[in-house]
CSV table of C-alpha atoms and ligand atoms in Angstrom, one decimal:
chain,number,residue,atom,x,y,z
A,1,MET,CA,24.4,6.6,14.5
A,2,SER,CA,21.5,4.2,13.6
A,3,LEU,CA,20.9,3.3,10.0
A,4,ILE,CA,17.7,5.4,10.0
A,5,GLU,CA,19.5,8.4,11.4
A,6,ARG,CA,22.2,7.9,8.7
A,7,LEU,CA,19.5,7.7,6.1
A,8,LYS,CA,17.9,11.0,7.3
A,9,THR,CA,21.3,12.7,7.0
A,10,LEU,CA,21.9,11.3,3.5
A,11,VAL,CA,18.5,12.6,2.3
A,12,ILE,CA,19.1,16.1,3.8
A,13,GLU,CA,22.5,16.1,2.1
A,14,GLY,CA,20.9,14.9,-1.2
A,15,ASN,CA,23.2,11.9,-1.5
A,16,LEU,CA,21.6,10.1,-4.4
A,17,GLU,CA,24.0,7.2,-4.5
A,18,GLU,CA,24.2,6.2,-0.8
A,19,ALA,CA,20.7,6.9,0.4
A,20,PRO,CA,18.8,4.0,-1.5
A,21,LYS,CA,21.6,1.6,-0.4
A,22,VAL,CA,21.1,2.6,3.2
A,23,THR,CA,17.3,2.3,2.8
A,24,ARG,CA,17.7,-1.3,1.8
A,25,GLU,CA,20.2,-1.9,4.6
A,26,ALA,CA,17.8,-0.5,7.2
A,27,TRP,CA,15.1,-2.8,5.9
A,28,GLN,CA,17.4,-5.8,5.9
A,29,ALA,CA,18.4,-4.9,9.5
A,30,GLY,CA,14.8,-5.2,10.6
A,31,ALA,CA,13.3,-1.7,10.3
A,32,ASN,CA,9.8,-1.7,8.7
A,33,PRO,CA,9.0,0.5,5.7
A,34,GLN,CA,6.8,2.7,7.7
A,35,GLN,CA,9.6,3.5,10.2
A,36,ILE,CA,12.0,4.1,7.4
A,37,ILE,CA,9.5,6.5,5.7
A,38,ASP,CA,8.5,8.4,8.8
A,39,GLN,CA,11.7,8.6,10.8
A,40,GLY,CA,14.1,8.6,7.9
A,41,LEU,CA,12.6,10.1,4.8
A,42,ILE,CA,9.8,12.4,5.9
A,43,ALA,CA,11.8,13.6,8.9
A,44,ALA,CA,14.6,14.6,6.5
A,45,MET,CA,12.2,16.6,4.3
A,46,GLU,CA,10.9,18.4,7.4
A,47,VAL,CA,14.5,19.6,8.1
A,48,VAL,CA,15.0,20.5,4.4
A,49,GLY,CA,11.7,22.5,4.5
A,50,GLU,CA,12.7,24.3,7.7
A,51,ARG,CA,16.2,25.2,6.3
A,52,PHE,CA,14.6,26.4,3.1
A,53,ALA,CA,12.1,28.6,5.0
A,54,CYS,CA,14.9,30.3,6.9
A,55,GLY,CA,17.1,30.8,3.9
A,56,ASP,CA,19.9,28.3,4.9
A,57,LEU,CA,19.2,26.2,1.8
A,58,TYR,CA,18.0,27.0,-1.8
A,59,ILE,CA,15.8,25.3,-4.4
A,60,PRO,CA,18.6,23.2,-6.1
A,61,GLU,CA,19.4,21.6,-2.7
A,62,MET,CA,15.7,21.1,-1.9
A,63,LEU,CA,15.3,19.5,-5.4
A,64,LEU,CA,18.2,17.2,-4.8
A,65,SER,CA,16.9,16.1,-1.4
A,66,ALA,CA,13.5,15.4,-3.1
A,67,ARG,CA,15.2,13.3,-5.8
A,68,THR,CA,17.0,11.4,-3.2
A,69,MET,CA,13.8,10.7,-1.2
A,70,GLU,CA,12.1,9.5,-4.4
A,71,SER,CA,15.0,7.1,-5.1
A,72,CYS,CA,14.6,5.7,-1.6
A,73,LEU,CA,10.9,5.3,-2.1
A,74,LYS,CA,11.6,3.4,-5.3
A,75,ALA,CA,13.8,1.1,-3.3
A,76,LEU,CA,11.0,0.5,-0.8
A,77,ARG,CA,8.3,0.1,-3.3
A,78,PRO,CA,8.6,-3.7,-3.8
A,79,LEU,CA,8.4,-4.1,0.0
A,80,ILE,CA,5.1,-2.1,0.2
A,81,VAL,CA,3.2,-2.9,-3.0
A,82,GLY,CA,1.7,-6.3,-3.1
A,83,THR,CA,1.9,-7.1,0.6
A,84,GLU,CA,-1.7,-6.5,1.5
A,85,ILE,CA,-5.0,-8.2,0.6
A,86,LYS,CA,-6.7,-6.7,-2.5
A,87,ALA,CA,-9.3,-4.1,-1.9
A,88,LYS,CA,-10.4,-3.3,-5.5
A,89,ALA,CA,-11.2,0.3,-6.3
A,90,VAL,CA,-10.2,2.7,-9.1
A,91,VAL,CA,-8.6,6.0,-8.1
A,92,VAL,CA,-7.5,9.0,-10.1
A,93,PHE,CA,-4.9,11.0,-8.4
A,94,GLY,CA,-3.1,14.3,-9.2
A,95,THR,CA,-1.3,17.3,-7.7
A,96,VAL,CA,-3.5,20.3,-8.4
A,97,GLN,CA,-3.0,23.2,-10.9
A,98,GLY,CA,0.1,25.3,-10.3
A,99,ASP,CA,1.7,22.8,-8.0
A,100,VAL,CA,4.6,20.5,-8.9
A,101,HIS,CA,5.2,18.8,-5.6
A,102,THR,CA,5.2,15.0,-6.3
A,103,ILE,CA,6.5,13.2,-3.3
A,104,GLY,CA,3.5,13.2,-1.0
A,105,LYS,CA,1.2,12.2,-3.9
A,106,ASN,CA,3.6,9.4,-4.9
A,107,LEU,CA,3.8,8.1,-1.4
A,108,VAL,CA,0.1,8.0,-0.9
A,109,ILE,CA,-0.2,6.3,-4.3
A,110,MET,CA,2.4,3.7,-3.3
A,111,MET,CA,0.5,2.8,-0.1
A,112,MET,CA,-2.8,2.7,-2.0
A,113,GLN,CA,-1.3,0.3,-4.6
A,114,GLY,CA,-0.1,-1.8,-1.7
A,115,ALA,CA,-3.7,-2.0,-0.5
A,116,GLY,CA,-4.9,-3.1,-4.0
A,117,PHE,CA,-6.2,0.1,-5.5
A,118,GLU,CA,-5.9,0.7,-9.2
A,119,ILE,CA,-4.4,4.1,-9.7
A,120,HIS,CA,-4.4,6.5,-12.6
A,121,ASP,CA,-1.7,9.0,-11.8
A,122,LEU,CA,-2.4,12.3,-13.6
A,123,GLY,CA,0.9,13.8,-12.5
A,124,THR,CA,1.4,17.4,-11.3
A,125,ASP,CA,0.0,20.8,-12.2
A,126,VAL,CA,-3.4,19.1,-13.1
A,127,ALA,CA,-6.0,21.7,-14.1
A,128,PRO,CA,-9.6,21.2,-13.0
A,129,GLU,CA,-10.5,20.3,-16.6
A,130,LYS,CA,-8.0,17.5,-16.6
A,131,PHE,CA,-9.5,16.0,-13.4
A,132,TYR,CA,-12.9,16.3,-15.1
A,133,GLU,CA,-11.7,14.5,-18.2
A,134,ALA,CA,-10.0,11.8,-16.1
A,135,VAL,CA,-13.2,11.2,-14.0
A,136,GLN,CA,-15.2,10.9,-17.2
A,137,ARG,CA,-12.7,8.5,-18.9
A,138,HIS,CA,-11.7,6.2,-16.0
A,139,LYS,CA,-15.0,6.3,-14.0
A,140,PRO,CA,-13.1,6.1,-10.7
A,141,ASP,CA,-14.5,5.3,-7.3
A,142,LEU,CA,-12.3,8.0,-5.8
A,143,CYS,CA,-10.6,11.2,-7.0
A,144,CYS,CA,-7.6,12.3,-4.9
A,145,MET,CA,-6.0,15.7,-5.0
A,146,SER,CA,-2.7,16.8,-3.4
A,147,ALA,CA,-1.5,20.4,-2.8
A,148,LEU,CA,1.6,21.6,-1.0
A,149,LEU,CA,1.2,25.3,-1.3
A,150,THR,CA,-1.2,27.6,0.4
A,151,THR,CA,-1.5,29.4,-3.0
A,152,THR,CA,-2.6,26.2,-4.9
A,153,GLN,CA,-4.9,24.6,-2.4
A,154,GLY,CA,-7.7,26.7,-3.8
A,155,ALA,CA,-7.5,24.7,-7.0
A,156,MET,CA,-9.0,21.8,-5.1
A,157,GLY,CA,-12.2,23.8,-4.6
A,158,ARG,CA,-12.3,24.9,-8.2
A,159,THR,CA,-12.0,21.3,-9.3
A,160,ILE,CA,-14.9,20.2,-7.2
A,161,GLN,CA,-17.0,23.2,-8.5
A,162,LEU,CA,-16.3,22.1,-12.1
A,163,LEU,CA,-17.3,18.5,-11.4
A,164,LYS,CA,-20.5,19.9,-9.9
A,165,GLN,CA,-21.2,22.2,-12.9
A,166,LYS,CA,-20.7,19.2,-15.2
A,167,GLY,CA,-23.1,17.2,-13.1
A,168,ILE,CA,-20.7,14.3,-12.2
A,169,ARG,CA,-19.7,15.4,-8.7
A,170,GLU,CA,-21.9,12.7,-7.0
A,171,GLU,CA,-20.5,9.9,-9.2
A,172,VAL,CA,-17.1,9.9,-7.4
A,173,LYS,CA,-15.8,10.3,-3.8
A,174,ILE,CA,-13.3,13.1,-3.4
A,175,MET,CA,-10.4,13.0,-1.0
A,176,VAL,CA,-7.8,15.8,-0.5
A,177,GLY,CA,-4.5,16.2,1.3
A,178,GLY,CA,-1.1,17.8,1.5
A,179,ALA,CA,0.7,19.9,4.0
A,180,PRO,CA,-1.5,23.1,4.1
A,181,VAL,CA,-4.7,21.1,3.8
A,182,THR,CA,-6.9,20.6,6.9
A,183,GLU,CA,-10.0,18.7,7.7
A,184,ALA,CA,-11.9,22.0,8.1
A,185,PHE,CA,-10.7,23.1,4.6
A,186,SER,CA,-11.7,19.8,3.1
A,187,LYS,CA,-15.3,20.3,4.5
A,188,GLU,CA,-15.3,24.0,3.4
A,189,ILE,CA,-14.7,23.0,-0.3
A,190,GLY,CA,-17.1,20.1,-0.2
A,191,ALA,CA,-14.6,17.2,-0.4
A,192,ASP,CA,-15.7,13.8,1.1
A,193,GLY,CA,-12.5,13.1,3.0
A,194,TYR,CA,-9.1,14.3,4.2
A,195,ALA,CA,-6.1,12.5,5.6
A,196,PRO,CA,-2.9,13.9,7.1
A,197,ASP,CA,-0.6,11.1,5.9
A,198,ALA,CA,-0.2,8.2,3.6
A,199,GLY,CA,-1.2,5.5,6.1
A,200,SER,CA,-4.4,7.2,7.2
A,201,ALA,CA,-5.1,8.1,3.6
A,202,VAL,CA,-5.5,4.4,2.8
A,203,GLU,CA,-7.8,3.8,5.8
A,204,LYS,CA,-9.9,6.9,5.0
A,205,ALA,CA,-10.2,5.7,1.3
A,206,LYS,CA,-11.4,2.3,2.4
A,207,GLY,CA,-13.9,3.9,4.8
A,208,LEU,CA,-15.3,6.2,2.1
A,209,LEU,CA,-15.7,3.3,-0.3
A,210,ASN,CA,-17.0,0.8,2.3
A,211,LEU,CA,-14.1,-1.6,1.7
A,212,GLN,CA,-13.3,-2.3,5.4
B,301,B12,C1,10.8,19.0,-1.8
B,301,B12,C2,10.1,20.3,-1.9
B,301,B12,C3,10.1,21.0,-3.1
B,301,B12,C4,10.6,20.4,-4.4
B,301,B12,C5,9.5,19.4,-4.9
B,301,B12,C6,10.1,18.3,-5.7
B,301,B12,C7,9.1,17.2,-5.9
B,301,B12,N1,9.5,16.3,-6.9
B,301,B12,O1,8.1,17.0,-5.2
B,301,B12,C8,10.8,21.7,-5.3
B,301,B12,C9,12.2,22.2,-5.2
B,301,B12,C10,10.4,21.5,-6.8
B,301,B12,C11,9.9,22.7,-4.6
B,301,B12,C12,9.4,23.9,-5.2
B,301,B12,C13,8.7,24.9,-4.5
B,301,B12,N2,8.4,24.9,-3.2
B,301,B12,CO1,8.6,23.3,-2.0
B,301,B12,N3,8.9,22.1,-0.7
B,301,B12,C14,9.5,20.9,-0.7
B,301,B12,C15,9.6,20.3,0.8
B,301,B12,C16,11.0,20.5,1.3
B,301,B12,C17,9.2,18.9,1.0
B,301,B12,C18,7.8,18.5,0.4
B,301,B12,C19,7.7,17.0,0.5
B,301,B12,O2,8.0,16.2,-0.4
B,301,B12,N4,7.4,16.5,1.8
B,301,B12,C20,7.4,15.0,2.1
B,301,B12,C21,6.0,14.4,1.7
B,301,B12,C22,6.0,13.0,2.0
B,301,B12,O3,5.1,15.1,2.5
B,301,B12,P1,3.7,15.8,1.9
B,301,B12,O4,3.9,16.2,0.5
B,301,B12,O5,3.2,16.7,2.9
B,301,B12,O6,2.7,14.5,1.8
B,301,B12,C23,2.2,13.8,3.0
B,301,B12,C24,0.9,14.4,3.5
B,301,B12,O7,0.7,15.8,3.2
B,301,B12,C25,-0.2,13.6,2.8
B,301,B12,N5,-0.7,13.9,1.5
B,301,B12,C26,0.0,14.5,0.4
B,301,B12,N6,-0.8,14.6,-0.6
B,301,B12,C27,-2.0,14.0,-0.3
B,301,B12,C28,-3.1,13.7,-1.0
B,301,B12,C29,-4.2,13.1,-0.4
B,301,B12,C30,-5.5,12.8,-1.2
B,301,B12,C31,-4.1,12.7,0.9
B,301,B12,C32,-5.3,12.0,1.6
B,301,B12,C33,-3.0,12.9,1.7
B,301,B12,C34,-1.9,13.5,1.1
B,301,B12,O8,0.4,12.3,2.8
B,301,B12,C35,1.8,12.4,2.4
B,301,B12,C36,2.6,11.3,3.0
B,301,B12,O9,2.5,11.3,4.4
B,301,B12,C37,8.5,21.2,1.5
B,301,B12,C38,8.7,21.4,3.0
B,301,B12,C39,7.8,20.4,3.8
B,301,B12,N7,8.2,20.0,4.9
B,301,B12,O10,6.7,20.0,3.3
B,301,B12,C40,8.6,22.5,0.7
B,301,B12,C41,7.4,23.5,0.6
B,301,B12,C42,6.1,22.8,0.4
B,301,B12,N8,7.7,24.3,-0.6
B,301,B12,C43,7.5,25.5,-0.5
B,301,B12,C44,7.7,26.5,-1.5
B,301,B12,C45,7.4,28.0,-1.1
B,301,B12,C46,8.0,26.1,-2.8
B,301,B12,C47,8.2,27.1,-4.0
B,301,B12,C48,7.1,28.2,-4.2
B,301,B12,C49,9.6,27.7,-3.9
B,301,B12,C50,10.0,28.8,-4.9
B,301,B12,N9,10.2,30.0,-4.4
B,301,B12,O11,10.0,28.5,-6.1
B,301,B12,C51,8.3,26.1,-5.2
B,301,B12,C52,6.9,25.9,-5.8
B,301,B12,C53,6.8,25.1,-7.0
B,301,B12,C54,5.4,24.7,-7.5
B,301,B12,N10,4.9,25.5,-8.3
B,301,B12,O12,4.9,23.8,-7.0
B,301,B12,C55,6.9,25.9,0.9
B,301,B12,C56,5.4,26.1,0.9
B,301,B12,C57,4.9,27.2,1.7
B,301,B12,C58,3.4,27.4,1.7
B,301,B12,N11,2.8,27.2,2.8
B,301,B12,O13,2.8,27.6,0.7
B,301,B12,C59,7.4,24.7,1.7
B,301,B12,C60,6.4,24.3,2.9
B,301,B12,C61,8.8,25.0,2.3
B,301,B12,C62,8.8,26.1,3.3
B,301,B12,N12,8.9,25.7,4.6
B,301,B12,O14,8.8,27.2,3.0
B,301,B12,N13,9.6,22.3,-3.3
């Protein structure tokens, strides 16, 4: 079994102790962070999601796998952040109201920090009013929203509506993402951009802000 396959198994099993060690070993053995993330960590969460959907696994196990993935991302962080040329821009980022999924948001944030973006992480379950306050306070170039549930993605549209009502919608670019979100949905709610994964999120953000 390759180190990356082993890592995938450890994340599925929720082995908090071994998984970060194997993450570092895989990197030391020559795998690049992107490979580790895509083929090891995200691939593991896909299996966990499928097993949860068919009732083979329950929330405590899903949570343990999520914690394990986060500890692996922490181990990778020094390898990703600070490796690229600075592309200065300020971003506020949050998971929308009603939604507590953090991993996708944290991964996109990590890649953005690696590209030199200054991030204000608003956390999870961020109400439209909180996004509004953050846009007023930090005057970001970009506001990013993440949603993992079909039932919470509507909060993205409500947040954009609130920024419009308050007259500050045009002062900031808005980018959305997360598993149920699509390009078509992003257009429907009036966002400026959508990206399906962390790598393309950085490229999309640079494009929106003319940083290329
Ligand atoms: C881990 C997990 C949890 C953990 C979260 C822990 C944590 N700290 O995040 C816990 C156990 C808490 C959880 C809870 C629930 N979950 Co859950 N969860 C997952 C799981 C297995 C993995 C999610 C994940 O981290 N993926 C890995 C990351 C890297 O991927 P990602 O988030 O999609 O992010 C990538 C892209 O989407 C994109 N992206 C993400 N955000 C953004 C933002 C921007 C701006 C951009 C550009 C890009 C971008 O880039 C990221 C990196 O590539 C998924 C299954 C799945 N495969 O997605 C289910 C899943 C999302 N959960 C699901 C459900 C149903 C729930 C619960 C309702 C269960 C329940 N009955 O209580 C609760 C809801 C809690 C809530 N109110 O939010 C369903 C959602 C179904 C649906 N379509 O709505 C899923 C799909 C599982 C399933 N197959 O049924 N969950």
